[in-house]
XYZ file of C-alpha atoms in Angstrom:
243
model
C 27.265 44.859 -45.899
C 29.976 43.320 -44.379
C 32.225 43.210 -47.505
C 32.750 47.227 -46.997
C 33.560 46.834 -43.746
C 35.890 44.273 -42.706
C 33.802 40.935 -41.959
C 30.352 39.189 -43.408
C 28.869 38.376 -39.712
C 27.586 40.592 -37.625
C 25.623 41.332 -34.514
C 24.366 44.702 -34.072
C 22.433 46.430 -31.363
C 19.957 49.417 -31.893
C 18.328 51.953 -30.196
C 13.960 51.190 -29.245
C 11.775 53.904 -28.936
C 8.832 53.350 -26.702
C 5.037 53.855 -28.151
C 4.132 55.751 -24.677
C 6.835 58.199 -24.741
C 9.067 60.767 -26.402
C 12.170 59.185 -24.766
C 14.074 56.006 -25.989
C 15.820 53.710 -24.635
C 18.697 51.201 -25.991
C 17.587 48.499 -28.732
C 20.365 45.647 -28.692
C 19.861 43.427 -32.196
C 22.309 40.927 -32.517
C 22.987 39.930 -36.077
C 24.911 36.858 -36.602
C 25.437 37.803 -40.362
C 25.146 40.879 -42.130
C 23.242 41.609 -45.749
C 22.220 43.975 -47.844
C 19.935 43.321 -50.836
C 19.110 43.883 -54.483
C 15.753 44.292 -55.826
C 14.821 41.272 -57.978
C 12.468 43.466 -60.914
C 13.550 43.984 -64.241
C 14.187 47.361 -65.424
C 14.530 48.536 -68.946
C 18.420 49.044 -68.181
C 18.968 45.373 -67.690
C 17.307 44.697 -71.390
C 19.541 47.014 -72.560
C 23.012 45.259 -71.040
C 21.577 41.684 -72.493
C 24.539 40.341 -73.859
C 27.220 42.173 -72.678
C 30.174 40.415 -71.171
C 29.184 41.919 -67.480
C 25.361 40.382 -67.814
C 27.151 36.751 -68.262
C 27.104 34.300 -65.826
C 30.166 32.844 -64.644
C 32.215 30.079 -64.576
C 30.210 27.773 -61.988
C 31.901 27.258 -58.280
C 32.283 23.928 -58.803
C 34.115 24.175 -61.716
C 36.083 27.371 -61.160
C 37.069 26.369 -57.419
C 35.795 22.571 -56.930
C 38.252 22.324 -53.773
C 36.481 25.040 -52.235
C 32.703 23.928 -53.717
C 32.937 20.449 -51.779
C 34.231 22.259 -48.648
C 31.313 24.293 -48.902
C 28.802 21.699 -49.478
C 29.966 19.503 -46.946
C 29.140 22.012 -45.010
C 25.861 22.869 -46.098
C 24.608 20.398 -48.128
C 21.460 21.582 -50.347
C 22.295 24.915 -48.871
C 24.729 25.585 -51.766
C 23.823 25.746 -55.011
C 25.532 27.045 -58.265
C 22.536 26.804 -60.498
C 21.899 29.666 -62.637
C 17.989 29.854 -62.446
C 18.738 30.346 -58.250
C 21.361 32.740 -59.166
C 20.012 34.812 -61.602
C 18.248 37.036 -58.741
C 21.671 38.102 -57.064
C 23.293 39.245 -60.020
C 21.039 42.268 -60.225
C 20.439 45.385 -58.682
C 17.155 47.824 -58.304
C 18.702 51.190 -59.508
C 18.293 50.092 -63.068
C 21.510 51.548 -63.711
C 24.445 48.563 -63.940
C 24.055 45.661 -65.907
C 24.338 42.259 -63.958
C 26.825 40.882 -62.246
C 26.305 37.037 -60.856
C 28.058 35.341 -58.090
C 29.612 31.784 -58.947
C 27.597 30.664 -56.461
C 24.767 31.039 -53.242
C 25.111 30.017 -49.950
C 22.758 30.236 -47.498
C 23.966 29.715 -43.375
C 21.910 29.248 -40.354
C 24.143 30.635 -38.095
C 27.042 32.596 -36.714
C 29.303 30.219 -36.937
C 28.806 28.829 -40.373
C 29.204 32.141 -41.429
C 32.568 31.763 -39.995
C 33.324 28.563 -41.854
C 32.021 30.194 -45.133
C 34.196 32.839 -44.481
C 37.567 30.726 -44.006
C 36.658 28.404 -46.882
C 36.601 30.979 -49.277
C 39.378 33.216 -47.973
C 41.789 29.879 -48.264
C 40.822 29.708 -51.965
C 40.826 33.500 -52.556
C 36.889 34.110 -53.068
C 34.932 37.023 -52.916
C 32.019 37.221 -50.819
C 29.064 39.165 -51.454
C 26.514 39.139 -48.437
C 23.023 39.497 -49.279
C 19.337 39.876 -47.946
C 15.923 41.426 -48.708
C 17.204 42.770 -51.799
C 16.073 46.374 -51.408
C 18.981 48.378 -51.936
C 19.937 50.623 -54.304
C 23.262 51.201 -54.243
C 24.693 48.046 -56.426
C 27.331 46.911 -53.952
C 25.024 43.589 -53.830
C 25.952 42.024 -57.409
C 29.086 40.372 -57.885
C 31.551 41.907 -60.422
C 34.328 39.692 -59.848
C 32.314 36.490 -59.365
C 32.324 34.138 -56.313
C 30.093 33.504 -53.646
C 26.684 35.433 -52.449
C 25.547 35.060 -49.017
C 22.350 35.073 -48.748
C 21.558 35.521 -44.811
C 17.756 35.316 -44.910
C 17.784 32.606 -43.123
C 19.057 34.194 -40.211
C 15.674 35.969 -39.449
C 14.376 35.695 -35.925
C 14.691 37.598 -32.463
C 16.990 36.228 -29.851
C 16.114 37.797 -26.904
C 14.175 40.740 -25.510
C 15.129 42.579 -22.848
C 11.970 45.268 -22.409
C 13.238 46.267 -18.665
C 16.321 47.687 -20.818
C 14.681 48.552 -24.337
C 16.818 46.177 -26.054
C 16.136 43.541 -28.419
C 18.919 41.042 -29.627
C 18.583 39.421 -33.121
C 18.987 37.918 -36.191
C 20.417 39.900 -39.447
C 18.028 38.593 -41.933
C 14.926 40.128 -39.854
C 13.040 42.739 -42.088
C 12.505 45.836 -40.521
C 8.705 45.790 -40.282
C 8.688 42.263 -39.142
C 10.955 43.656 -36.211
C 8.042 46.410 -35.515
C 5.607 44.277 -35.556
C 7.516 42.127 -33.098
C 8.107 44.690 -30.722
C 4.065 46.495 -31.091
C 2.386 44.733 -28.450
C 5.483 44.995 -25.838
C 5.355 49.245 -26.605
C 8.490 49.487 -28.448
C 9.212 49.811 -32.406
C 12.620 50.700 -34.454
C 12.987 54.527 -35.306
C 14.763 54.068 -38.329
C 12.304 53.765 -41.666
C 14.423 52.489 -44.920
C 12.396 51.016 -47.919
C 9.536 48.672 -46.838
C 11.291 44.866 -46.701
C 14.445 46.381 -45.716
C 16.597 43.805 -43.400
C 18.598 44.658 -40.446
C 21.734 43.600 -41.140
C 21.556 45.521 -45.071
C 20.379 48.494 -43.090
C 23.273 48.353 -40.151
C 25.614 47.474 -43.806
C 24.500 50.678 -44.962
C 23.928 52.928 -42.172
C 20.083 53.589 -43.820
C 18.035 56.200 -42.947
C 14.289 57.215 -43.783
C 11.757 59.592 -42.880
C 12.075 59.383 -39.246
C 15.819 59.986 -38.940
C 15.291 63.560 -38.615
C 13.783 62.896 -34.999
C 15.271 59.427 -34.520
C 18.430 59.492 -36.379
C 20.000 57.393 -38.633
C 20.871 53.000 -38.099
C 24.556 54.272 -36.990
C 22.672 55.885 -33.860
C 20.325 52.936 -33.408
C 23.565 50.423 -32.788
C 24.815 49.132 -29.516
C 26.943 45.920 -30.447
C 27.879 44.278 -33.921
C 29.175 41.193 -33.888
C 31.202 40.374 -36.682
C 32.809 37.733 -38.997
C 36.561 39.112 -40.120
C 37.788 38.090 -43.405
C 39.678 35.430 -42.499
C 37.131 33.943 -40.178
C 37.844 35.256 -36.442
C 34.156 36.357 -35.082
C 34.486 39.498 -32.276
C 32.137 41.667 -30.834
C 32.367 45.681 -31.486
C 30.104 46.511 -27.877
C 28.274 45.020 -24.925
C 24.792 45.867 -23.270
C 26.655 47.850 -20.560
């Protein structure tokens, strides 16, 4: 997600392979935030972690930082929330294999730019941001080991813009994969790249996911055009352009 590279918000463009023939053509997506996800089951693993200081919740925002909680919710509004039953899902992950790790709080933005103020609020008050969506992955770098704030870009789920003359599609990060495909089905199009079923775009472009078609199709870093992203302290650029 964006926390390994270098911002939380993020546009990205992929490549579209028509249903009518071998060849493909460009597939812009434009993200305005990037995710990746943890898988909300409970595995034996997590029983055995119960009450270990890493399983703990943490010190709630609004205690820890309350500066930073009513920038937050000034901007949001019900959109933030530090209650432990809502954050008990983020502080796990689907391997099984780490015990959880729960954000201080969950924020959930509608847009690019919010993102942006998200971003600056907590980088003022020195807060680690975890970004966050289906909740597929496997990898663990979606739990929060040193606390702060999760978000959760779900929200973010539609298509912008399709541009079928030029095989490219422009949208949101919180768009599943599938959803995408099924999008794109009727026009003759659909996404090469095949990650776990509920995947989201802007986990997959986070972690450059592959899947059974990537041996003809490649992987998500061949399917991107344009990203654009949130920095750390806020600044939004663009990596690309359609051109």
């Amino acid at each position: 997600g964006p926390g390994q590279l270098s911002g939380v918000a993020r546009a990205f463009s992929s490549r579209v392979y028509p249903t009518f023939s071998p060849r493909y053509g460009r597939f812009i997506a434009l993200g305005l935030a990037a995710a990746t996800g943890t898988v909300v089951w409970t595995k034996q693993a997590y029983a055995d972690h119960k009450g270990t200081a890493a399983s703990e919740h943490k010190v709630p925002l609004d205690q820890a930082f309350p500066a930073a909680y009513q920038e937050l919710h000034s901007l949001l509004g019900d959109r933030v929330t530090t209650s432990p039953v809502a954050i008990e899902p983020y502080g796990k992950e689907g391997s099984g294999y780490m015990a959880p790790q729960y954000p201080q709080a969950v924020v959930w933005p509608l847009s690019t730019e919010e993102v942006a103020e998200i971003v600056k609020i907590c980088a003022k008050h020195g807060i680690p941001i975890v970004p966050y969506a289906a909740g597929t992955s496997l990898e663990g770098h979606t739990t929060s080991p040193k606390g702060g704030v999760t978000m959760d870009i779900k929200r973010m789920g539609g298509v912008l813009k399709l541009n079928a003359q030029d095989m490219d599609v422009v949208v949101q990060p919180g768009i599943g994969w599938m959803e995408l495909n099924d999008y794109l089905r009727p026009h003759g199009f659909f996404l090469g790249v095949d990650p776990a079923p509920g995947a989201c775009i802007g986990g997959m472009c986070g972690t450059c996911c592959s899947g059974t078609n990537a041996v003809r199709y490649g992987t998500m870093k061949d399917q991107v055009v344009n990203l654009t992203v949130v920095l750390a302290d806020g600044t939004i650029v663009k990596t690309g352009q359609r051109a």
